[in-house]
Each structure stands twice: as structure tokens, then as C-alpha cells.
Amino acid sequence: MERSKSTSICQIQAPTYGNLITILSIDGGGIRGLIPATILCFLESELQKLDGEDTRLADYFDVIAGTSTGGLVTAMLTAPNKDNRPLFTAKDVKEFYLENSSKIFPQRGGLLAPAVNIVRSVTGPRYTGKFLHEVIKEKLGDTRLHQTLTNVVIPSFDIKRLQPTIFSTYEVESKTSLDALLSDICIGTSAAPTYFPAHYFENRDSEGKVREFNLIDGGVASNNPALLAMGEVTKEIFKGNPDFFPIKPMDYGRFLVISIGTGSAKGEGKYSAKAASKWGVLGWLVSGGSTPLVDVFMQSSADMVDIHISVVFQALHSGRNYLRIQDDTLSGTVSSVDIATKENLENLVNIGEGLLKKPVSRINLDTGIFEPISNGEGTNEEALRRFAKLLSDERRLREARSPHTKSAGEKKQLRT
């Protein structure tokens, strides 16, 4: 029977009423966040074809995780509006980047611009972050972590404690000091060393005790937060959270994971040992208009996560439940995290659209390069359509089984 094109939308029901645990993960990468934003527009449009134009990505995922720019995307997709529906569509997020990137990363013109950037990188952050802070606070307002419409996981790194700080909705009830403003969380996870200033704020727990946060970019901890999201779920299963009964710990075969990267210049061979052998502190901070030290630790973090998840899913014969979309062949300007010219922003959108047409790929464990897989999964676009169908089916199954769905009439409609 053909599905109804309009449904009553309510918050996603717990995994205990379905077959899968659904996770969306978005990497860090500055303005290259336009790449996953473009891909997410396609995924949301496919879900809308199945379940109606009012549906949003937050209606389908148990967890949305994001680091740095991915953390901002996560917050925008899950923050509620006055009607307790997602404040932004995926298309809104894409437009946010197109409209604001040039103000977040103001470009310096003239022949002296490269020299000025080097000096700024050595003497202080390249950008003040003033506009970024203002626009994030304007868009997210007074929304706090516990108010997101589905679970979120956003990593950052506390330089005073010298340890990661993970803002997870699963932890808010037991660690109330983490229930910070989403705007502060986003500013903190986006504070990339040498690009933006570290972010300080305070938050009170339920007993009134003040906790200090001294945060820098979450990419220091986990630039690809997919495994972190899976870990948060696994902890809840260990704790006996009834939302996950009767799922067993480490039952990765129940996970459905979409992980979207922001691209890298790995395939180009951006740096070499010959060049790096001559670098001092300045060379590691600035080389060819980039920051090698930041590139290295963020890319290594992202790849280690992808390698681990790929191996686990393949070992469990569940490879089709894990989709990693990444382009590791970026070169030149598009590989930058902060060149926010109109031309480069348009090129990043084109890269995102082009990725949809590329074959589903998986990282080669020997070379570290993404290579098309040979089991007939087709293009990323085709894979996302398949995932959209799985997500839609899972949502409908949960709503049909859950006693918390609003009414029997709605359950009947959702089964139609």
C-alpha cells in the first residue's frame, strides 16, 4: 500500500520499540561544513518524499553528533522553535554558511595578506570570533543542551583540565553542570587553535555550584565524533537505560550510522617529510596558508575513528549499516578551513553535490585512501536513498509499537 505523504510528527520514539539505533555524525572542518550541509539537504529531501514536507532530520536519529563546525550543524538541526519543532531545516543550515562565512572568516586582500596571516597566527588568533559568537547567540538564543529535540553529542577540549569535555544529552541528568547554553557549546567546540580564541564560560549545576569551562576546538578530542556517539549509547545500555532494552552492549549490528566528512587534501599529499623536517614552531603553525599541526591532529583523529568503525561493521557482516561519505582529494583553496570567498563557497557546494554522484567508498586500511567498494552499493546518492527508506521504516515501526504515540488514529496513519 502506498504511504501517506503527510504524517503527524512527534518526537522520535525509543529504540526499544524498533530494530535499530540510528546515528548521524558530522565532522569538523570550518567552512568546509558546507560539504556535509549540502549532503544533508539531499538526505532530508529524500525523507520528505517518504514522510511529508514537515519532516526533519532530527525526527529520525537517536543521536546526532558533531564536532566544531559539525557541532554547530548539530545544534541548528536539533534546537527547538516555539512549536517544539526543529528550528532549522538542512537547507537553512546550508544558507547560513553561504550568508555568514565571509563575515566569520573576513578575508584580507592585497599582496601583504599572507604575511599578515602569518603574523596574526604567531601573535594571536587569526580571527577575533566576534561575529561568529554574535550570530550563534542570535540563532540559538537561550536554548540549553537538555532542550534539543533528539540526543546530541558535541565534543570539545578543556585546556585547563587538559581533557576532553563531552556535551552529551545522555549525561545532562547526572552531570547537570553540562547543561550549558547551546551557543556556548558551539562557540567552544569551534574554537580552533590559531584560528579563534579559546572560549571561557561558567555554568551552574542543579545545586548551584559553578563549573568553569575553558574550551577549544572539539577536533582536538574527536574530529569525527561517530565512535563517540556510539560510545555514549553503549554506556546507556550498560547502565540499563530502558530506552535500549533488550539491546545488548557491543551489539553493533543494531547500529545504523551515517558519518559525513568535510573533505581533506590527503590524496594530494599536502605536506612532506622533506619540508616538515625544516619546520620549527612557526612552520608547524603556518605553511602554505594552512596550519599543519591542526590539519594533522584533526585528520588523524577522523581517520582512526573511520578505520575502527569500518573494521567492526565488516567483522559483524553489517557493512551496509555504516555509510561514510568523505572526499580526500581536495586540493588548493577548497582544502582550506577559512577561505570564505564567494567562489570558494560555491566550489564547496559543488564538491558536496559531486560527492553524491561518486560511488560509495571505504578507507583502504593499507593506504589510508578512500576507494570505491565492489559490492554494488552504487553512488552515495543511491546509498542515502536506501538509508532514508530504512530510517523511515524504523520510525514508523517504533511509532506503531510505542504506547507513547499520541493517538491510535495517528498510529494507524503511520502504518498506512
CSV table of C-alpha atoms in Angstrom, one decimal:
chain,number,residue,atom,x,y,z
A,1,MET,CA,0.0,0.0,0.0
A,2,GLU,CA,1.3,3.5,-0.9
A,3,ARG,CA,2.4,5.5,2.1
A,4,SER,CA,0.7,8.7,3.1
A,5,LYS,CA,2.7,11.8,2.1
A,6,SER,CA,1.7,13.6,5.3
A,7,THR,CA,2.1,12.4,8.8
A,8,SER,CA,1.7,13.8,12.3
A,9,ILE,CA,5.2,14.4,13.5
A,10,CYS,CA,6.2,13.7,17.1
A,11,GLN,CA,9.5,13.2,18.8
A,12,ILE,CA,11.3,10.0,17.8
A,13,GLN,CA,10.3,7.0,19.9
A,14,ALA,CA,12.9,5.0,21.8
A,15,PRO,CA,15.0,2.3,20.1
A,16,THR,CA,13.4,-0.4,22.3
A,17,TYR,CA,10.3,-0.1,20.1
A,18,GLY,CA,12.3,-0.7,16.9
A,19,ASN,CA,15.1,-2.7,15.4
A,20,LEU,CA,17.9,-0.1,15.0
A,21,ILE,CA,19.9,2.6,16.8
A,22,THR,CA,20.3,5.5,14.4
A,23,ILE,CA,23.2,7.9,14.4
A,24,LEU,CA,24.2,10.8,12.3
A,25,SER,CA,27.7,12.2,12.7
A,26,ILE,CA,29.3,15.3,11.2
A,27,ASP,CA,33.0,16.1,11.1
A,28,GLY,CA,34.7,19.4,11.9
A,29,GLY,CA,36.3,21.5,9.2
A,30,GLY,CA,35.5,25.2,9.2
A,31,ILE,CA,33.8,26.5,6.1
A,32,ARG,CA,34.1,23.0,4.6
A,33,GLY,CA,31.0,22.4,6.7
A,34,LEU,CA,29.2,23.4,3.5
A,35,ILE,CA,30.0,19.9,2.2
A,36,PRO,CA,28.0,17.9,4.8
A,37,ALA,CA,25.4,20.7,4.8
A,38,THR,CA,24.8,20.1,1.1
A,39,ILE,CA,24.7,16.3,1.5
A,40,LEU,CA,22.2,16.7,4.4
A,41,CYS,CA,19.9,18.8,2.2
A,42,PHE,CA,19.7,15.8,-0.1
A,43,LEU,CA,19.0,13.3,2.8
A,44,GLU,CA,16.3,15.5,4.3
A,45,SER,CA,14.6,15.9,0.9
A,46,GLU,CA,14.5,12.1,0.4
A,47,LEU,CA,12.9,11.7,3.9
A,48,GLN,CA,10.4,14.4,3.0
A,49,LYS,CA,9.5,12.5,-0.2
A,50,LEU,CA,8.7,9.5,2.0
A,51,ASP,CA,7.0,11.1,5.0
A,52,GLY,CA,5.9,14.6,4.1
A,53,GLU,CA,7.5,18.1,3.8
A,54,ASP,CA,7.3,18.8,7.5
A,55,THR,CA,9.7,16.0,8.5
A,56,ARG,CA,13.2,17.0,9.6
A,57,LEU,CA,16.5,15.1,10.2
A,58,ALA,CA,16.0,15.2,14.0
A,59,ASP,CA,12.9,13.1,13.6
A,60,TYR,CA,14.9,10.1,12.5
A,61,PHE,CA,18.1,9.9,14.5
A,62,ASP,CA,18.5,8.7,18.1
A,63,VAL,CA,21.8,10.7,18.2
A,64,ILE,CA,23.2,13.5,16.1
A,65,ALA,CA,26.9,14.1,16.9
A,66,GLY,CA,29.1,16.9,15.6
A,67,THR,CA,32.5,18.4,16.2
A,68,SER,CA,33.5,22.1,15.6
A,69,THR,CA,31.6,23.2,12.5
A,70,GLY,CA,29.7,19.9,12.7
A,71,GLY,CA,28.7,20.8,16.3
A,72,LEU,CA,27.1,24.0,15.0
A,73,VAL,CA,25.3,22.0,12.3
A,74,THR,CA,24.1,19.5,15.0
A,75,ALA,CA,22.8,22.3,17.3
A,76,MET,CA,21.0,24.0,14.4
A,77,LEU,CA,19.3,20.8,13.4
A,78,THR,CA,18.1,19.9,16.9
A,79,ALA,CA,17.3,23.2,18.6
A,80,PRO,CA,13.6,23.7,19.0
A,81,ASN,CA,11.4,26.5,17.8
A,82,LYS,CA,8.4,27.9,19.6
A,83,ASP,CA,6.3,24.9,18.4
A,84,ASN,CA,8.9,22.4,19.7
A,85,ARG,CA,10.0,21.5,16.1
A,86,PRO,CA,13.5,21.8,14.7
A,87,LEU,CA,14.5,25.5,14.4
A,88,PHE,CA,16.3,25.0,11.1
A,89,THR,CA,16.0,22.7,8.1
A,90,ALA,CA,19.1,21.3,6.4
A,91,LYS,CA,18.6,23.9,3.6
A,92,ASP,CA,18.6,26.6,6.3
A,93,VAL,CA,21.9,25.4,7.6
A,94,LYS,CA,23.4,25.5,4.1
A,95,GLU,CA,22.1,29.0,3.6
A,96,PHE,CA,23.6,30.0,7.0
A,97,TYR,CA,27.1,29.1,5.7
A,98,LEU,CA,26.6,30.8,2.4
A,99,GLU,CA,25.4,34.0,4.0
A,100,ASN,CA,27.7,34.2,7.1
A,101,SER,CA,31.0,32.6,6.3
A,102,SER,CA,32.6,35.7,4.8
A,103,LYS,CA,31.8,37.6,8.0
A,104,ILE,CA,33.0,34.8,10.2
A,105,PHE,CA,36.2,34.5,8.2
A,106,PRO,CA,36.8,38.0,6.9
A,107,GLN,CA,39.3,37.8,4.0
A,108,ARG,CA,42.3,40.2,3.8
A,109,GLY,CA,43.2,41.4,0.4
A,110,GLY,CA,46.4,42.7,-1.2
A,111,LEU,CA,49.9,41.4,-1.6
A,112,LEU,CA,50.6,41.6,2.2
A,113,ALA,CA,47.7,39.3,3.2
A,114,PRO,CA,49.8,36.1,3.5
A,115,ALA,CA,52.4,37.9,5.7
A,116,VAL,CA,49.7,39.4,7.8
A,117,ASN,CA,48.1,36.0,8.4
A,118,ILE,CA,51.4,34.6,9.4
A,119,VAL,CA,52.0,37.4,11.9
A,120,ARG,CA,48.4,37.0,13.3
A,121,SER,CA,48.8,33.3,13.7
A,122,VAL,CA,52.0,33.7,15.7
A,123,THR,CA,50.9,36.6,17.9
A,124,GLY,CA,47.2,35.6,18.4
A,125,PRO,CA,44.2,34.0,16.8
A,126,ARG,CA,43.8,34.7,13.1
A,127,TYR,CA,40.1,35.8,13.7
A,128,THR,CA,38.5,37.6,16.6
A,129,GLY,CA,35.5,35.3,16.6
A,130,LYS,CA,33.3,38.3,17.4
A,131,PHE,CA,30.8,37.9,14.6
A,132,LEU,CA,30.8,34.1,15.0
A,133,HIS,CA,29.9,34.5,18.7
A,134,GLU,CA,27.2,37.1,17.9
A,135,VAL,CA,25.5,35.1,15.2
A,136,ILE,CA,25.5,31.8,17.1
A,137,LYS,CA,24.0,33.5,20.2
A,138,GLU,CA,21.4,35.2,17.9
A,139,LYS,CA,20.4,31.9,16.2
A,140,LEU,CA,20.3,29.6,19.2
A,141,GLY,CA,19.2,32.1,21.9
A,142,ASP,CA,18.7,30.7,25.4
A,143,THR,CA,18.3,27.1,24.3
A,144,ARG,CA,20.2,24.6,26.6
A,145,LEU,CA,21.6,21.2,25.9
A,146,HIS,CA,18.7,19.3,27.5
A,147,GLN,CA,16.2,21.0,25.2
A,148,THR,CA,17.4,19.5,22.0
A,149,LEU,CA,14.8,17.5,20.1
A,150,THR,CA,16.9,14.4,19.9
A,151,ASN,CA,20.1,13.3,21.7
A,152,VAL,CA,23.2,15.2,20.8
A,153,VAL,CA,26.9,14.6,21.4
A,154,ILE,CA,29.3,17.6,20.9
A,155,PRO,CA,32.9,17.2,21.9
A,156,SER,CA,35.3,20.0,23.0
A,157,PHE,CA,38.6,20.1,24.8
A,158,ASP,CA,39.2,21.9,28.2
A,159,ILE,CA,42.7,23.3,28.2
A,160,LYS,CA,42.6,24.0,31.9
A,161,ARG,CA,41.8,20.4,32.8
A,162,LEU,CA,43.7,19.1,29.8
A,163,GLN,CA,41.0,16.6,28.9
A,164,PRO,CA,38.0,16.3,26.6
A,165,THR,CA,34.7,17.7,27.7
A,166,ILE,CA,31.8,15.9,26.0
A,167,PHE,CA,28.5,17.7,25.9
A,168,SER,CA,26.1,14.8,25.8
A,169,THR,CA,22.4,14.9,26.4
A,170,TYR,CA,22.7,11.4,27.9
A,171,GLU,CA,24.9,12.9,30.7
A,172,VAL,CA,22.9,16.0,31.5
A,173,GLU,CA,20.7,14.4,34.2
A,174,SER,CA,23.6,13.1,36.2
A,175,LYS,CA,26.0,15.9,35.4
A,176,THR,CA,23.8,19.0,35.4
A,177,SER,CA,26.8,21.3,35.1
A,178,LEU,CA,27.0,20.2,31.4
A,179,ASP,CA,23.5,21.6,30.7
A,180,ALA,CA,25.1,24.7,29.2
A,181,LEU,CA,23.7,27.1,26.6
A,182,LEU,CA,23.9,25.5,23.1
A,183,SER,CA,25.5,28.8,21.9
A,184,ASP,CA,28.4,28.4,24.5
A,185,ILE,CA,28.8,24.8,23.5
A,186,CYS,CA,29.0,25.7,19.8
A,187,ILE,CA,31.5,28.5,20.4
A,188,GLY,CA,33.7,26.2,22.5
A,189,THR,CA,33.8,23.3,20.1
A,190,SER,CA,34.5,25.7,17.2
A,191,ALA,CA,37.5,27.5,18.8
A,192,ALA,CA,40.1,26.0,16.6
A,193,PRO,CA,43.7,26.8,17.8
A,194,THR,CA,45.3,29.6,15.9
A,195,TYR,CA,42.0,30.5,14.2
A,196,PHE,CA,39.7,31.5,17.0
A,197,PRO,CA,40.2,32.4,20.7
A,198,ALA,CA,39.6,29.8,23.3
A,199,HIS,CA,36.1,30.2,24.9
A,200,TYR,CA,35.6,30.7,28.6
A,201,PHE,CA,32.2,30.5,30.3
A,202,GLU,CA,30.7,29.3,33.6
A,203,ASN,CA,27.6,27.2,34.3
A,204,ARG,CA,25.8,26.2,37.5
A,205,ASP,CA,24.7,22.7,38.3
A,206,SER,CA,21.4,21.8,40.0
A,207,GLU,CA,22.9,22.5,43.4
A,208,GLY,CA,24.1,26.0,42.4
A,209,LYS,CA,27.8,25.0,42.2
A,210,VAL,CA,29.7,26.9,39.5
A,211,ARG,CA,31.8,25.0,36.9
A,212,GLU,CA,34.3,26.8,34.7
A,213,PHE,CA,34.8,25.8,31.1
A,214,ASN,CA,38.0,26.7,29.2
A,215,LEU,CA,37.3,25.3,25.8
A,216,ILE,CA,39.0,24.9,22.5
A,217,ASP,CA,38.0,23.0,19.3
A,218,GLY,CA,36.5,19.6,19.7
A,219,GLY,CA,38.6,18.3,16.9
A,220,VAL,CA,41.4,18.0,19.4
A,221,ALA,CA,39.4,15.3,21.1
A,222,SER,CA,37.5,13.8,18.2
A,223,ASN,CA,37.2,15.5,14.8
A,224,ASN,CA,35.0,12.6,13.6
A,225,PRO,CA,32.5,12.0,16.5
A,226,ALA,CA,30.8,8.9,15.2
A,227,LEU,CA,32.5,6.5,17.5
A,228,LEU,CA,32.0,8.9,20.4
A,229,ALA,CA,28.2,8.8,19.7
A,230,MET,CA,28.3,5.0,19.6
A,231,GLY,CA,30.1,5.0,22.9
A,232,GLU,CA,27.5,7.3,24.6
A,233,VAL,CA,24.8,4.8,23.5
A,234,THR,CA,26.8,1.8,24.7
A,235,LYS,CA,27.3,3.5,28.1
A,236,GLU,CA,23.5,3.9,28.4
A,237,ILE,CA,23.0,0.2,27.5
A,238,PHE,CA,25.4,-0.8,30.2
A,239,LYS,CA,23.6,1.4,32.7
A,240,GLY,CA,20.3,-0.4,31.9
A,241,ASN,CA,18.6,2.6,30.3
A,242,PRO,CA,15.1,1.2,29.4
A,243,ASP,CA,15.2,3.0,26.1
A,244,PHE,CA,17.6,0.4,24.8
A,245,PHE,CA,16.1,-2.8,26.3
A,246,PRO,CA,16.7,-5.6,25.2
A,247,ILE,CA,19.7,-4.5,23.2
A,248,LYS,CA,23.0,-5.9,24.4
A,249,PRO,CA,26.2,-4.0,24.9
A,250,MET,CA,28.5,-4.1,21.9
A,251,ASP,CA,25.7,-5.2,19.7
A,252,TYR,CA,27.0,-3.1,16.9
A,253,GLY,CA,24.9,-4.9,14.4
A,254,ARG,CA,21.9,-2.9,15.6
A,255,PHE,CA,23.6,0.4,14.8
A,256,LEU,CA,22.7,2.4,11.6
A,257,VAL,CA,25.4,5.1,11.2
A,258,ILE,CA,25.8,7.9,8.6
A,259,SER,CA,29.1,9.7,9.0
A,260,ILE,CA,29.8,12.7,6.9
A,261,GLY,CA,33.2,14.2,6.5
A,262,THR,CA,34.2,17.7,5.4
A,263,GLY,CA,36.9,16.7,3.0
A,264,SER,CA,40.7,16.6,3.2
A,265,ALA,CA,43.7,17.0,1.0
A,266,LYS,CA,45.1,13.6,1.8
A,267,GLY,CA,45.1,12.3,-1.8
A,268,GLU,CA,47.1,15.4,-2.9
A,269,GLY,CA,49.9,14.8,-0.5
A,270,LYS,CA,49.6,18.3,1.1
A,271,TYR,CA,52.8,18.1,3.2
A,272,SER,CA,56.1,16.1,3.0
A,273,ALA,CA,58.7,15.0,5.5
A,274,LYS,CA,61.3,16.8,3.4
A,275,ALA,CA,59.5,20.1,4.0
A,276,ALA,CA,58.5,19.4,7.6
A,277,SER,CA,62.0,18.4,8.6
A,278,LYS,CA,62.9,22.0,8.4
A,279,TRP,CA,59.9,23.4,10.3
A,280,GLY,CA,60.2,25.0,13.7
A,281,VAL,CA,57.2,26.2,15.7
A,282,LEU,CA,56.4,28.8,13.1
A,283,GLY,CA,56.4,26.2,10.2
A,284,TRP,CA,54.1,23.8,12.1
A,285,LEU,CA,51.7,26.8,12.7
A,286,VAL,CA,51.8,28.2,9.2
A,287,SER,CA,52.8,26.6,5.9
A,288,GLY,CA,51.3,27.3,2.5
A,289,GLY,CA,48.5,29.3,4.0
A,290,SER,CA,47.4,26.4,6.3
A,291,THR,CA,48.2,25.2,9.8
A,292,PRO,CA,49.8,21.8,9.5
A,293,LEU,CA,49.6,21.0,13.2
A,294,VAL,CA,45.9,21.5,13.2
A,295,ASP,CA,45.4,19.6,10.0
A,296,VAL,CA,47.5,16.6,11.2
A,297,PHE,CA,45.7,16.0,14.5
A,298,MET,CA,42.3,16.6,13.2
A,299,GLN,CA,42.7,14.3,10.2
A,300,SER,CA,44.4,11.6,12.2
A,301,SER,CA,41.5,11.7,14.7
A,302,ALA,CA,38.9,11.4,11.9
A,303,ASP,CA,40.7,8.5,10.2
A,304,MET,CA,41.2,6.5,13.3
A,305,VAL,CA,37.5,6.6,14.0
A,306,ASP,CA,36.6,5.6,10.5
A,307,ILE,CA,39.1,2.8,10.4
A,308,HIS,CA,37.8,1.4,13.8
A,309,ILE,CA,34.1,1.6,12.8
A,310,SER,CA,34.8,0.1,9.3
A,311,VAL,CA,36.6,-2.9,10.8
A,312,VAL,CA,33.9,-3.5,13.4
A,313,PHE,CA,31.0,-3.3,11.0
A,314,GLN,CA,32.7,-5.5,8.4
A,315,ALA,CA,33.6,-8.1,11.1
A,316,LEU,CA,29.9,-8.2,12.1
A,317,HIS,CA,28.9,-8.5,8.4
A,318,SER,CA,26.9,-5.2,8.9
A,319,GLY,CA,28.9,-3.1,6.5
A,320,ARG,CA,25.7,-1.8,4.8
A,321,ASN,CA,24.7,-0.3,8.1
A,322,TYR,CA,27.6,2.1,8.0
A,323,LEU,CA,27.9,4.9,5.4
A,324,ARG,CA,30.9,7.2,5.5
A,325,ILE,CA,30.8,10.0,2.9
A,326,GLN,CA,34.2,11.7,2.5
A,327,ASP,CA,36.3,13.3,-0.2
A,328,ASP,CA,40.0,13.0,0.5
A,329,THR,CA,41.1,14.5,-2.9
A,330,LEU,CA,40.6,18.2,-2.1
A,331,SER,CA,43.4,20.5,-3.3
A,332,GLY,CA,44.2,24.2,-3.2
A,333,THR,CA,41.7,26.7,-1.9
A,334,VAL,CA,38.9,24.3,-1.3
A,335,SER,CA,41.0,22.3,1.2
A,336,SER,CA,41.2,25.4,3.4
A,337,VAL,CA,39.0,25.8,6.5
A,338,ASP,CA,38.8,29.6,6.3
A,339,ILE,CA,39.0,30.9,2.7
A,340,ALA,CA,35.4,32.3,2.6
A,341,THR,CA,35.3,33.9,-0.9
A,342,LYS,CA,32.1,33.6,-2.9
A,343,GLU,CA,33.9,31.5,-5.4
A,344,ASN,CA,35.3,29.1,-2.8
A,345,LEU,CA,31.9,28.7,-1.1
A,346,GLU,CA,30.3,27.9,-4.4
A,347,ASN,CA,33.0,25.3,-5.1
A,348,LEU,CA,32.4,23.7,-1.7
A,349,VAL,CA,28.7,23.3,-2.6
A,350,ASN,CA,29.7,21.8,-5.9
A,351,ILE,CA,32.0,19.3,-4.1
A,352,GLY,CA,29.1,18.3,-1.9
A,353,GLU,CA,26.9,17.8,-4.8
A,354,GLY,CA,29.6,15.9,-6.7
A,355,LEU,CA,30.1,13.6,-3.7
A,356,LEU,CA,26.6,12.5,-4.0
A,357,LYS,CA,27.3,11.2,-7.5
A,358,LYS,CA,30.5,9.4,-6.5
A,359,PRO,CA,30.5,5.6,-5.7
A,360,VAL,CA,30.2,4.6,-2.1
A,361,SER,CA,33.8,4.3,-0.8
A,362,ARG,CA,35.6,2.9,2.1
A,363,ILE,CA,39.0,3.7,3.6
A,364,ASN,CA,41.8,1.3,2.5
A,365,LEU,CA,43.5,0.2,5.7
A,366,ASP,CA,46.9,-0.1,4.0
A,367,THR,CA,47.0,3.2,2.1
A,368,GLY,CA,44.5,5.3,4.1
A,369,ILE,CA,42.9,6.4,0.9
A,370,PHE,CA,39.1,6.2,0.2
A,371,GLU,CA,38.4,3.6,-2.6
A,372,PRO,CA,35.1,2.6,-4.2
A,373,ILE,CA,33.8,-0.6,-2.7
A,374,SER,CA,33.0,-3.5,-5.0
A,375,ASN,CA,29.7,-4.9,-3.6
A,376,GLY,CA,27.3,-2.9,-5.7
A,377,GLU,CA,26.2,-0.3,-3.3
A,378,GLY,CA,26.1,2.3,-6.1
A,379,THR,CA,26.6,6.0,-5.5
A,380,ASN,CA,26.4,7.9,-2.3
A,381,GLU,CA,23.1,9.3,-3.5
A,382,GLU,CA,21.7,5.9,-4.0
A,383,ALA,CA,23.0,4.8,-0.6
A,384,LEU,CA,21.4,7.8,1.1
A,385,ARG,CA,18.1,6.9,-0.6
A,386,ARG,CA,18.4,3.4,0.8
A,387,PHE,CA,19.2,4.8,4.3
A,388,ALA,CA,16.3,7.2,4.0
A,389,LYS,CA,14.0,4.2,3.4
A,390,LEU,CA,15.5,2.4,6.4
A,391,LEU,CA,15.1,5.5,8.6
A,392,SER,CA,11.5,6.0,7.6
A,393,ASP,CA,10.6,2.3,8.1
A,394,GLU,CA,12.3,2.4,11.5
A,395,ARG,CA,10.5,5.5,12.6
A,396,ARG,CA,7.1,4.1,11.5
A,397,LEU,CA,7.8,0.8,13.3
A,398,ARG,CA,8.6,2.5,16.5
A,399,GLU,CA,5.5,4.7,16.4
A,400,ALA,CA,3.3,1.7,15.6
A,401,ARG,CA,4.7,-0.2,18.6
A,402,SER,CA,5.1,2.6,21.1
A,403,PRO,CA,2.4,3.3,23.7
A,404,HIS,CA,3.6,6.9,23.8
A,405,THR,CA,2.5,7.8,20.3
A,406,LYS,CA,-0.2,10.5,20.6
A,407,SER,CA,-3.2,8.6,19.5
A,408,ALA,CA,-4.4,5.3,18.0
A,409,GLY,CA,-5.6,7.3,14.9
A,410,GLU,CA,-2.0,8.5,14.3
A,411,LYS,CA,-0.6,5.0,14.8
A,412,LYS,CA,-3.0,3.8,12.1
A,413,GLN,CA,-1.9,6.6,9.8
A,414,LEU,CA,1.8,5.8,10.4
A,415,ARG,CA,1.2,2.2,9.5
A,416,THR,CA,-0.6,3.2,6.2
